[in-house]
Coordinates of C-alpha atoms and ligand atoms in Angstrom, one line a residue:
X1 CA 2.3 25.1 -32.0
X2 CA 2.4 23.3 -28.7
X3 CA 5.8 22.8 -27.1
X4 CA 6.5 19.0 -26.6
X5 CA 5.0 17.7 -23.4
X6 CA 3.3 20.9 -22.5
X7 CA -0.4 21.6 -22.1
X8 CA -2.3 24.8 -21.8
X9 CA -5.4 25.6 -19.9
X10 CA -8.6 25.6 -21.9
X11 CA -8.9 29.4 -21.6
X12 CA -5.2 30.0 -22.6
X13 CA -4.7 31.4 -26.1
X14 CA -2.4 28.5 -27.0
X15 CA -4.8 25.9 -26.0
X16 CA -5.4 23.2 -28.5
X17 CA -7.5 20.1 -28.1
X18 CA -5.8 16.8 -27.2
X19 CA -5.6 14.7 -30.3
X20 CA -6.1 10.9 -30.4
X21 CA -2.4 10.5 -30.8
X22 CA -1.7 12.7 -27.8
X23 CA -3.9 10.3 -25.8
X24 CA -2.1 7.3 -27.1
X25 CA 1.3 8.9 -26.3
X26 CA 0.2 9.5 -22.7
X27 CA -0.6 5.8 -22.4
X28 CA 2.8 4.9 -23.8
X29 CA 4.3 7.2 -21.2
X30 CA 5.8 9.3 -24.1
X31 CA 3.8 12.3 -22.9
X32 CA 3.0 13.4 -19.4
X33 CA -0.5 13.4 -18.1
X34 CA -2.2 16.8 -18.5
X35 CA -3.1 18.6 -15.3
X36 CA -6.7 18.9 -16.3
X37 CA -8.9 16.5 -18.3
X38 CA -12.5 16.0 -18.8
X39 CA -13.8 13.2 -21.1
X40 CA -16.9 15.1 -22.1
X41 CA -15.1 18.3 -23.1
X42 CA -11.8 16.8 -24.3
X43 CA -13.1 13.7 -26.2
X44 CA -16.9 13.8 -26.8
X45 CA -17.1 17.5 -27.7
X46 CA -14.1 17.1 -29.9
X47 CA -15.8 14.4 -31.9
X48 CA -18.8 16.7 -32.1
X49 CA -16.6 19.3 -33.7
X50 CA -15.2 16.8 -36.2
X51 CA -18.7 15.8 -37.1
X52 CA -19.7 19.4 -37.7
X53 CA -16.7 20.0 -39.9
X54 CA -17.3 16.8 -41.9
X55 CA -14.3 15.0 -40.4
X56 CA -16.1 12.0 -39.1
X57 CA -18.1 9.5 -41.1
X58 CA -21.9 9.6 -40.9
X59 CA -22.1 7.0 -38.1
X60 CA -24.2 7.6 -35.0
X61 CA -22.4 8.1 -31.6
X62 CA -25.1 6.1 -29.8
X63 CA -27.5 3.7 -31.5
X64 CA -30.1 2.2 -29.2
X65 CA -32.9 -0.3 -30.0
X66 CA -35.3 -2.0 -27.7
X67 CA -36.4 -4.9 -29.9
X68 CA -40.0 -3.6 -29.8
X69 CA -39.6 -0.9 -32.5
X70 CA -38.1 1.7 -30.2
X71 CA -34.9 3.3 -31.6
X72 CA -32.6 6.2 -30.8
X73 CA -29.7 7.4 -33.0
X74 CA -27.7 10.3 -31.7
X75 CA -24.8 12.0 -33.2
X76 CA -22.0 13.4 -31.0
X77 CA -23.5 16.8 -31.4
X78 CA -26.9 15.6 -30.2
X79 CA -25.3 13.7 -27.4
X80 CA -23.6 17.0 -26.5
X81 CA -26.7 19.1 -26.2
X82 CA -28.8 16.4 -24.6
X83 CA -26.2 15.6 -22.0
X84 CA -25.9 19.4 -21.2
X85 CA -29.6 19.4 -20.5
X86 CA -29.1 16.4 -18.2
X87 CA -26.3 18.2 -16.5
X88 CA -28.6 21.1 -15.7
X89 CA -31.1 18.7 -14.2
X90 CA -28.5 17.3 -11.9
X91 CA -27.1 20.6 -10.7
X92 CA -30.3 22.7 -10.6
X93 CA -33.4 20.8 -9.4
X94 CA -31.4 18.1 -7.8
X95 CA -29.0 20.6 -6.2
X96 CA -25.9 18.4 -6.7
X97 CA -22.4 19.8 -6.4
X98 CA -19.1 18.8 -7.8
X99 CA -17.7 15.8 -5.9
X100 CA -21.1 14.5 -4.8
X101 CA -21.8 10.9 -5.5
X102 CA -24.7 9.8 -7.6
X103 CA -26.0 6.2 -7.6
X104 CA -27.4 5.3 -11.0
X105 CA -29.4 2.1 -11.4
X106 CA -30.8 1.9 -14.8
X107 CA -31.3 -0.7 -17.5
X108 CA -29.7 -0.3 -20.8
X109 CA -31.6 2.9 -21.8
X110 CA -30.2 6.0 -23.5
X111 CA -30.6 8.0 -20.3
X112 CA -27.9 6.0 -18.7
X113 CA -25.4 7.4 -21.3
X114 CA -26.8 10.9 -20.9
X115 CA -26.4 10.8 -17.1
X116 CA -23.0 9.3 -17.3
X117 CA -21.9 12.3 -19.5
X118 CA -23.9 14.8 -17.4
X119 CA -21.9 13.7 -14.3
X120 CA -18.6 14.3 -16.2
X121 CA -19.8 17.8 -17.2
X122 CA -20.7 18.7 -13.7
X123 CA -17.8 16.9 -11.8
X124 CA -20.2 14.5 -10.1
X125 CA -19.1 11.0 -9.2
X126 CA -21.1 8.5 -11.2
X127 CA -21.8 5.1 -9.4
X128 CA -23.6 2.7 -11.7
X129 CA -25.3 -0.5 -10.5
X130 CA -27.3 -3.2 -12.2
X131 CA -31.1 -3.3 -12.0
X132 CA -30.7 -6.8 -10.7
X133 CA -29.6 -5.5 -7.4
X134 CA -31.9 -6.3 -4.4
X135 CA -33.0 -3.8 -1.8
X136 CA -30.2 -5.2 0.5
X137 CA -27.6 -4.6 -2.2
X138 CA -28.8 -1.1 -2.9
X139 CA -28.8 -0.3 0.9
X140 CA -25.2 -1.5 1.1
X141 CA -24.1 0.7 -1.8
X142 CA -26.0 3.8 -0.7
X143 CA -24.7 3.5 2.9
X144 CA -21.1 2.6 1.9
X145 CA -20.9 5.5 -0.6
X146 CA -23.0 8.1 1.2
X147 CA -24.5 8.9 -2.1
X148 CA -26.4 12.2 -2.3
X149 CA -28.7 11.2 -5.1
X150 CA -30.3 8.0 -6.4
X151 CA -31.3 7.8 -10.1
X152 CA -33.4 4.7 -10.8
X153 CA -36.0 3.3 -13.2
X154 CA -39.4 2.2 -12.2
X155 CA -38.5 -1.5 -11.7
X156 CA -36.0 -0.5 -9.0
X157 CA -38.1 2.2 -7.3
X158 CA -39.9 -0.1 -4.8
X159 CA -36.6 -1.6 -3.6
X160 CA -35.2 1.9 -3.1
X161 CA -38.3 3.1 -1.2
X162 CA -38.0 0.1 1.1
X163 CA -34.6 1.1 2.4
X164 CA -34.4 4.8 1.9
X165 CA -35.1 5.7 5.5
X166 CA -31.8 4.0 6.4
X167 CA -29.8 6.3 4.1
X168 CA -29.5 9.7 5.8
X169 CA -27.1 11.1 3.2
X170 CA -29.5 10.7 0.3
X171 CA -31.1 14.0 -0.5
X172 CA -32.9 13.3 -3.7
X173 CA -34.4 10.5 -5.8
X174 CA -34.7 10.9 -9.5
X175 CA -36.9 8.6 -11.5
X176 CA -36.3 7.9 -15.1
X177 CA -39.7 6.8 -16.4
X178 CA -42.5 8.2 -18.5
X179 CA -44.7 8.1 -15.4
X180 CA -44.3 10.1 -12.2
X181 CA -44.2 8.6 -8.8
X182 CA -44.7 10.0 -5.3
X183 CA -41.5 11.1 -3.5
X184 CA -39.4 11.1 -6.7
X185 CA -38.3 13.9 -9.0
X186 CA -39.2 13.1 -12.6
X187 CA -36.1 13.1 -14.9
X188 CA -38.2 13.3 -18.0
X189 CA -40.2 16.3 -16.8
X190 CA -37.2 18.2 -15.6
X191 CA -35.2 17.3 -18.8
X192 CA -38.0 18.7 -21.0
X193 CA -37.7 22.2 -19.4
X194 CA -33.9 22.2 -18.9
X195 CA -31.6 24.4 -20.9
X196 CA -29.0 23.0 -23.1
X197 CA -26.5 25.7 -22.2
X198 CA -23.9 24.3 -19.8
X199 CA -20.3 24.9 -19.4
X200 CA -18.3 21.9 -18.5
X201 CA -16.4 22.1 -15.2
X202 CA -12.6 22.1 -15.5
X203 CA -11.8 18.8 -13.8
X204 CA -8.4 17.8 -12.7
X205 CA -7.2 14.7 -14.6
X206 CA -6.8 12.8 -11.3
X207 CA -10.1 14.1 -9.9
X208 CA -12.6 11.2 -9.1
X209 CA -15.0 10.5 -11.9
X210 CA -16.7 7.3 -11.0
X211 CA -17.0 4.5 -8.5
X212 CA -17.3 1.1 -9.8
X213 CA -18.3 -1.8 -7.5
X214 CA -16.3 -5.0 -8.2
X215 CA -18.4 -8.1 -9.2
X216 CA -18.3 -9.4 -5.6
X217 CA -17.3 -12.9 -6.8
X218 CA -15.5 -13.5 -3.6
X219 CA -17.3 -11.4 -1.0
X220 CA -18.8 -7.9 -0.7
X221 CA -18.2 -5.8 -3.7
X222 CA -15.4 -3.2 -3.2
X223 CA -15.8 0.4 -4.3
X224 CA -13.0 1.0 -6.8
X225 CA -12.8 4.8 -7.4
X226 CA -11.6 5.9 -10.8
X227 CA -10.4 9.3 -12.0
X228 CA -11.2 11.4 -15.1
X229 CA -8.0 10.1 -16.7
X230 CA -7.9 6.5 -15.5
X231 CA -11.1 5.8 -17.5
X232 CA -11.1 8.8 -19.9
X233 CA -7.6 8.4 -21.2
X234 CA -6.6 4.9 -20.1
X235 CA -8.5 3.1 -22.8
X236 CA -7.1 4.9 -25.8
X237 CA -4.8 2.0 -26.8
X238 CA -7.3 -0.7 -25.8
X239 CA -10.0 0.8 -28.1
X240 CA -7.6 1.0 -31.0
X241 CA -5.6 -2.2 -30.7
X242 CA -7.7 -4.7 -28.8
X243 CA -11.2 -3.6 -30.0
X244 CA -9.7 -2.5 -33.3
X245 CA -12.1 0.4 -33.6
X246 CA -12.2 3.3 -36.0
X247 CA -14.9 6.0 -36.3
X248 CA -16.7 3.9 -38.9
X249 CA -17.2 1.0 -36.6
X250 CA -20.3 -0.1 -34.7
X251 CA -19.5 -1.7 -31.4
X252 CA -22.0 -3.9 -29.6
X253 CA -20.8 -4.6 -26.1
X254 CA -23.4 -6.6 -24.2
X255 CA -22.4 -6.1 -20.6
X256 CA -24.9 -4.7 -18.1
X257 CA -24.6 -1.0 -17.3
X258 CA -23.5 -1.8 -13.7
X259 CA -20.1 -3.1 -14.4
X260 CA -16.8 -1.7 -15.5
X261 CA -17.0 -3.7 -18.7
X262 CA -19.9 -1.4 -19.8
X263 CA -17.6 1.6 -19.2
X264 CA -14.8 0.0 -21.1
X265 CA -16.8 -1.3 -24.1
X266 CA -19.8 1.0 -24.2
X267 CA -18.3 4.3 -23.2
X268 CA -14.6 5.0 -23.1
X269 CA -12.8 2.7 -25.5
X270 CA -15.5 3.1 -28.1
X271 CA -15.9 6.9 -27.9
X272 CA -12.2 7.5 -27.7
X273 CA -12.1 6.1 -31.2
X274 CA -15.2 8.1 -32.3
X275 CA -17.0 4.8 -33.0
X276 CA -20.7 4.1 -32.6
X277 CA -21.9 2.5 -29.3
X278 CA -24.7 0.1 -30.2
X279 CA -27.1 -0.9 -27.4
X280 CA -29.9 -3.4 -27.3
X281 CA -32.0 -3.1 -24.3
X282 CA -32.5 -6.9 -24.0
X283 CA -33.2 -7.3 -20.2
X284 CA -32.1 -10.9 -20.1
X285 CA -29.8 -12.6 -22.6
X286 CA -31.9 -14.3 -25.3
X287 CA -30.2 -16.4 -27.9
X288 CA -32.7 -15.7 -30.7
X289 CA -32.7 -12.0 -30.2
X290 CA -29.0 -12.0 -30.1
X291 CA -28.7 -13.9 -33.4
X292 CA -31.4 -11.7 -35.0
X293 CA -29.5 -8.5 -34.0
X294 CA -26.2 -9.7 -35.5
X295 CA -28.0 -10.8 -38.6
X296 CA -30.0 -7.6 -39.1
X297 CA -27.8 -4.7 -37.9
X298 CA -24.5 -3.6 -39.3
X299 CA -22.5 -4.4 -36.1
X300 CA -18.8 -4.7 -36.9
X301 CA -17.5 -5.4 -33.4
X302 CA -18.9 -7.6 -30.7
X303 CA -17.9 -8.1 -27.0
X304 CA -19.6 -10.6 -24.7
X305 CA -18.8 -12.7 -21.7
X306 CA -17.3 -16.2 -22.2
X307 CA -20.5 -17.7 -20.7
X308 CA -22.4 -16.4 -23.8
X309 CA -20.0 -17.9 -26.2
X310 CA -20.2 -21.2 -24.4
X311 CA -23.9 -21.2 -25.0
X312 CA -23.6 -20.0 -28.6
X313 CA -21.3 -22.7 -29.7
X314 CA -23.9 -25.3 -28.6
X315 CA -26.0 -23.9 -31.6
X316 CA -25.3 -24.5 -35.2
X317 CA -24.1 -21.0 -36.0
X318 CA -23.2 -22.0 -39.6
X319 CA -26.9 -21.3 -40.5
X320 CA -26.5 -17.6 -39.7
X321 CA -25.0 -14.9 -41.8
X322 CA -23.9 -12.0 -39.6
X323 CA -24.3 -8.8 -41.5
X324 CA -21.1 -6.9 -40.9
X325 CA -19.4 -8.7 -38.0
X326 CA -15.6 -8.7 -38.3
X327 CA -14.1 -8.5 -34.8
X328 CA -15.1 -10.4 -31.6
X329 CA -14.0 -10.0 -28.1
X330 CA -14.5 -11.5 -24.7
X331 CA -13.3 -11.2 -21.1
X332 CA -14.3 -11.1 -17.5
X333 CA -13.7 -14.8 -17.0
X334 CA -11.4 -17.3 -18.6
X335 CA -12.3 -18.5 -22.1
X336 CA -11.9 -22.2 -22.7
X337 CA -9.7 -22.9 -25.7
X338 CA -12.3 -25.4 -27.0
X339 CA -15.0 -22.6 -27.1
X340 CA -12.6 -20.4 -29.1
X341 CA -11.9 -23.2 -31.6
X342 CA -15.6 -24.0 -32.0
X343 CA -16.5 -20.3 -32.5
X344 CA -13.8 -20.0 -35.1
X345 CA -14.8 -23.2 -36.9
X346 CA -18.5 -22.1 -37.0
X347 CA -18.2 -18.4 -37.8
X348 CA -14.7 -18.1 -39.3
X349 CA -14.0 -15.4 -36.8
X350 CA -11.3 -15.2 -34.1
X351 CA -12.2 -14.4 -30.5
X352 CA -9.9 -11.9 -28.9
X353 CA -9.8 -12.4 -25.2
X354 CA -8.9 -9.7 -22.7
X355 CA -8.1 -10.0 -19.0
X356 CA -8.8 -7.2 -16.6
X357 CA -10.2 -6.0 -13.3
X358 CA -12.5 -3.3 -12.1
X359 CA -9.5 -1.8 -10.3
X360 CA -7.0 -1.5 -13.1
X361 CA -8.9 -2.1 -16.4
X362 CA -7.5 -4.2 -19.1
X363 CA -4.2 -5.9 -18.0
X364 CA -3.6 -8.4 -20.8
X365 CA -5.2 -8.8 -24.2
X366 CA -4.9 -10.5 -27.6
X367 CA -4.5 -7.5 -29.8
X368 CA -5.5 -7.4 -33.4
X369 CA -2.6 -8.6 -35.6
X370 CA -1.0 -10.6 -32.7
X371 CA -1.0 -14.3 -33.0
X372 CA -3.6 -15.9 -30.7
X373 CA -2.6 -18.8 -28.6
X374 CA -5.8 -20.6 -27.7
X375 CA -6.2 -20.7 -23.9
X376 CA -3.9 -17.7 -23.3
X377 CA -5.1 -14.2 -22.3
X378 CA -2.6 -12.5 -24.6
X379 CA 0.2 -10.2 -23.6
X380 CA 0.5 -7.3 -21.2
X381 CA -1.2 -4.1 -22.3
X382 CA 0.6 -0.7 -22.2
X383 CA 1.3 1.2 -20.1
X384 CA 1.4 -1.8 -17.8
X385 CA 4.4 -3.9 -17.1
X386 CA 2.8 -7.2 -16.3
X387 CA 4.8 -9.8 -14.4
X388 CA 4.3 -13.0 -12.5
X389 CA 5.5 -12.6 -8.9
X390 CA 6.2 -14.9 -5.9
X391 CA 4.9 -14.5 -2.3
X392 CA 7.7 -12.0 -1.6
X393 CA 7.0 -9.8 -4.6
X394 CA 9.9 -11.0 -6.8
X395 CA 9.3 -11.2 -10.5
X396 CA 9.5 -14.9 -11.6
X397 CA 11.0 -16.1 -14.9
X398 CA 8.8 -17.4 -17.8
X399 CA 7.2 -20.8 -17.2
X400 CA 6.9 -20.4 -13.4
X401 CA 3.5 -20.1 -11.8
X402 CA 2.8 -17.2 -9.4
X403 CA 0.5 -14.3 -9.0
X404 CA -0.3 -12.0 -11.9
X405 CA 1.0 -8.5 -10.9
X406 CA 1.7 -5.0 -12.4
X407 CA 4.9 -3.2 -11.7
X408 CA 4.4 0.1 -10.0
X409 CA 7.2 2.3 -11.5
X410 CA 8.2 5.3 -9.3
X411 CA 4.6 6.5 -9.4
X412 CA 1.2 4.9 -9.5
X413 CA 0.2 4.3 -13.2
X414 CA -2.5 6.9 -14.0
X415 CA -4.9 4.3 -15.3
X416 CA -5.1 2.6 -11.9
X417 CA -8.1 3.0 -9.6
X418 CA -7.2 5.6 -6.9
X419 CA -8.4 3.5 -4.0
X420 CA -11.1 1.3 -2.5
X421 CA -13.2 4.1 -1.0
X422 CA -13.0 4.2 2.8
X423 CA -10.9 1.0 2.9
X424 CA -7.2 1.8 3.2
X425 CA -6.4 -1.7 4.5
X426 CA -7.9 -3.4 1.4
X427 CA -6.2 -0.8 -0.8
X428 CA -2.8 -1.4 0.9
X429 CA -3.3 -5.2 0.6
X430 CA -3.1 -5.0 -3.2
X431 CA 0.5 -4.0 -2.9
X432 CA 3.4 -6.4 -2.6
X433 CA 6.9 -4.9 -2.8
X434 CA 7.0 -3.0 -6.1
X435 CA 4.0 -4.7 -7.5
X436 CA 0.2 -4.4 -7.5
X437 CA -1.1 -7.9 -7.2
X438 CA -4.3 -9.0 -8.9
X439 CA -5.2 -12.0 -6.7
X440 CA -5.1 -14.2 -9.7
X441 CA -2.6 -16.9 -10.5
X442 CA -1.0 -17.4 -13.9
X443 CA 2.1 -18.2 -15.9
X444 CA 3.9 -16.1 -18.5
X445 CA 5.5 -18.1 -21.4
X446 CA 8.8 -17.2 -23.1
X447 CA 6.9 -15.2 -25.8
X448 CA 5.3 -13.0 -23.1
X449 CA 1.8 -14.5 -23.3
X450 CA -0.1 -14.9 -20.0
X451 CA -2.0 -18.1 -19.1
X452 CA -4.6 -17.9 -16.4
X453 CA -4.5 -20.6 -13.7
X454 CA -7.3 -19.4 -11.4
X455 CA -8.1 -16.9 -8.7
X456 CA -5.6 -17.4 -5.9
X457 CA -8.4 -18.7 -3.6
X458 CA -9.7 -21.2 -6.2
X459 CA -6.4 -23.1 -6.6
X460 CA -6.7 -26.6 -5.3
X461 CA -3.8 -28.3 -3.4
X462 CA -4.1 -32.0 -3.6
X463 CA -1.4 -34.4 -2.4
X464 CA 1.0 -31.5 -2.5
X465 CA 0.2 -30.6 -6.1
X466 CA -1.2 -27.2 -7.0
X467 CA -4.1 -27.5 -9.5
X468 CA -5.7 -24.6 -11.3
X469 CA -9.5 -25.1 -11.9
X470 CA -9.4 -23.5 -15.3
X471 CA -7.2 -26.1 -16.9
X472 CA -9.4 -29.0 -15.7
X473 CA -12.6 -27.2 -16.7
X474 CA -11.1 -26.6 -20.2
X475 CA -10.2 -30.2 -20.5
X476 CA -13.7 -31.3 -19.5
X477 CA -15.4 -28.9 -21.9
X478 CA -13.6 -30.6 -24.8
X479 CA -15.9 -33.6 -24.2
X480 CA -19.1 -33.4 -26.1
X481 CA -21.1 -34.2 -23.0
X482 CA -20.0 -31.0 -21.2
X483 CA -21.5 -27.6 -21.7
X484 CA -19.7 -26.0 -18.8
X485 CA -18.2 -27.0 -15.5
X486 CA -16.8 -25.7 -12.2
X487 CA -13.9 -27.3 -10.6
X488 CA -13.3 -26.9 -6.9
X489 CA -11.6 -28.5 -3.9
X490 CA -13.5 -31.1 -1.9
X491 CA -12.4 -32.7 1.4
X492 CA -10.9 -36.1 1.4
X493 CA -9.7 -38.2 4.4
X494 CA -6.5 -39.4 2.8
X495 CA -5.5 -36.6 0.4
X496 CA -6.7 -33.7 2.4
X497 CA -8.4 -32.2 -0.6
X498 CA -9.3 -33.5 -4.0
X499 CA -10.5 -32.1 -7.3
X500 CA -14.3 -32.1 -7.7
X501 CA -16.1 -31.2 -10.9
X502 CA -19.6 -29.9 -11.1
X503 CA -20.7 -30.6 -14.7
X504 CA -23.6 -29.3 -16.8
X505 CA -24.5 -31.8 -19.5
X506 CA -25.4 -31.1 -23.1
X507 CA -28.8 -32.1 -24.2
X508 CA -27.9 -35.3 -25.9
X509 CA -26.1 -36.7 -22.8
X510 CA -28.7 -35.9 -20.2
X511 CA -30.1 -39.4 -20.2
X512 CA -26.7 -41.2 -20.2
X513 CA -25.6 -43.7 -17.7
X514 CA -24.0 -41.2 -15.3
X515 CA -21.6 -43.7 -13.6
X516 CA -20.2 -44.7 -17.0
X517 CA -20.0 -41.1 -18.1
X518 CA -18.1 -40.1 -14.9
X519 CA -15.5 -42.7 -15.7
X520 CA -15.3 -41.5 -19.3
X521 CA -14.9 -37.8 -18.3
X522 CA -12.2 -38.7 -15.7
X523 CA -10.4 -40.7 -18.4
X524 CA -10.7 -37.9 -20.8
X525 CA -9.1 -35.4 -18.4
X526 CA -6.3 -37.8 -17.5
X527 CA -5.4 -38.0 -21.2
X528 CA -5.7 -34.3 -22.0
X529 CA -3.9 -32.9 -18.9
X530 CA -1.5 -34.3 -16.4
X531 CA -3.3 -37.3 -14.8
X532 CA -3.0 -36.1 -11.2
X533 CA -5.4 -33.2 -12.1
X534 CA -8.4 -35.4 -13.0
X535 CA -11.6 -34.9 -10.9
X536 CA -11.8 -37.7 -8.4
X537 CA -15.4 -36.6 -7.7
X538 CA -17.9 -35.6 -10.4
X539 CA -21.4 -34.2 -9.8
X540 CA -23.9 -33.5 -12.5
X541 CA -26.0 -30.4 -12.1
X542 CA -28.6 -28.5 -14.0
X543 CA -26.8 -25.2 -13.8
X544 CA -23.8 -23.5 -12.0
X545 CA -24.1 -20.7 -9.5
X546 CA -23.1 -17.4 -11.1
X547 CA -22.7 -13.8 -10.3
X548 CA -25.0 -11.3 -11.9
X549 CA -22.2 -10.7 -14.5
X550 CA -22.3 -14.4 -15.4
X551 CA -19.1 -15.5 -13.6
X552 CA -19.0 -18.9 -12.1
X553 CA -19.1 -18.7 -8.2
X554 CA -16.6 -21.5 -7.4
X555 CA -16.3 -20.2 -3.8
X556 CA -19.9 -21.0 -3.2
X557 CA -19.5 -24.6 -4.4
X558 CA -16.3 -24.9 -2.5
X559 CA -17.9 -23.7 0.8
X560 CA -20.7 -26.2 0.2
X561 CA -18.2 -29.0 -0.2
X562 CA -16.5 -28.1 3.0
X563 CA -19.7 -27.6 5.0
X564 CA -19.2 -23.9 5.3
X565 CA -22.3 -22.9 3.3
Ligands
ATP601 P1 -14.5 -9.3 -6.4 O1 -13.2 -8.6 -6.5 O2 -15.5 -8.5 -5.7 O3 -14.4 -10.7 -5.8 P2 -14.3 -9.8 -9.2 O4 -12.9 -9.9 -9.0 O5 -15.0 -10.9 -10.0 O6 -15.1 -9.5 -7.8 P3 -14.2 -7.9 -11.4 O7 -13.3 -6.8 -11.2 O8 -15.4 -7.7 -12.2 O9 -14.6 -8.4 -10.0 O10 -13.4 -9.1 -12.1 C1 -12.0 -9.2 -12.2 C2 -11.6 -10.7 -12.1 O11 -12.2 -11.4 -13.2 C3 -10.1 -10.9 -12.4 O12 -9.4 -10.6 -11.2 C4 -10.1 -12.3 -12.8 O13 -10.2 -13.2 -11.7 C5 -11.4 -12.5 -13.6 N1 -11.1 -12.3 -15.1 C6 -11.4 -11.2 -15.8 N2 -11.0 -11.4 -17.1 C7 -10.5 -12.7 -17.2 C8 -10.0 -13.5 -18.2 N3 -9.9 -13.1 -19.5 N4 -9.5 -14.7 -17.9 C9 -9.6 -15.1 -16.6 N5 -10.1 -14.4 -15.6 C10 -10.6 -13.2 -15.9
MG602 MG1 -11.5 -8.8 -7.8

């Protein structure tokens, strides 16, 4: 048997696979990080073994549907051999070598998962992006990352072709499409003839595995680099306790392939638990398709952005019977307590919110079994020691507002991003004393629950009071006229800045007397929060500006108000 805390090399006679409880123990800091780790070999191939020996329920590893009759169901064993073929495509015809960066811009198609695993097997650095990126966005990413290879689908190919001459580091373009195209290698063709024999490289656990671009809510997206273990081991507790997954579950995480939320919910947390990753190709969110899928497929676990839940609760959900749904999650943006209450009233299900960042993954969450306080993001998630800190990096007592931060023990927690690539200043700027600071403001209560106030830049200071937009938005949304709102600062000659709300009205209120409605909404906020927070200015709009990931871009509205647009 293995001596406590010691690991052996894969070719050593005493080597044994890491068990799920080993991976949890590493997250609890009860076991050290192994020197080597590779998610494909140490997690996926282990589930394939369990499947073979009958120790995993008959549940696909990947279940993909496109809504037009197309369907793929792969076991872990199939995922293994198909991803080995994909690995051979990347190393042989594409000539890529360990450490090279590969930009992958694909819609939600099965090849995205194969290429993700193929990169792990070959030690390539996977850099996903959403198909909604423009030529300019792609140029920025290719130049900033010096990617060697670009993998794209047909819809993205013209944008890539328009900028490729400005990317000298790019050696190859690989097209994932049933049709071929001039100047591109064909993935499908090369895949057909590739061998499924491939031996996974022995990657170091701290070796770079992926670069995820931040959402760019407040500026250019930053390249957060993650290691084999930060993503590959770091989500073991999250999958088990926040997502509440087992190997019999079917998880539908709706995020686009380009964001870390896809990695968390549709790759790492899910497969660490041996669960099934369910994917619907749905290019754009469609309410009817969404409700159909939940009604017709045995999905047990759902994760979607708050903006989706805000739309959903406008419908009468009582008319639908979801087939197997039992656990629902959200994150990426604050969830208004009103939405949580309505979702619960209409479906009988709780909504478990998590709070995280591309850089460090899930920081706080409402874990299964833990009492939910509506409006709170839950408690800090292991191995993180989450605190609220002041401007000098001192931890503040419960009840005091400050910046949400993670204590850096003597070493950097292994589940942290390693750096913003080529940006040591920005990487260094995340540190304050002994803490990593998130750039978000919040409060911790005496039970250890965290309450989001706003991004530090979004906080409004009016007549000396600090006002967090989220609380005001949550008060507004309680009113039946409000579907959603964005609260920002606006210039005012006497007060310096005042609170302004941009409001999207619900259908029945669109033809109301807007002056009267403004007064009514202001009155409502005065009653439901401290009166000084009420929006002195209200503007009704058809929609709010959002990032591709569906986050409200308050900074854009604020700049507009201050004439900086
Ligand atoms: P950029 O850093 O480029 O401006 P971004 O911060 O939006 O973009 P992400 O890493 O995708 O990029 O998002 C992390 C941020 O999203 C958090 O710092 C926080 O502001 C917000 N966020 C995530 N989850 C929650 C949540 N549950 N409640 C409130 N805010 C959240
Ligand atoms: Mg950020």
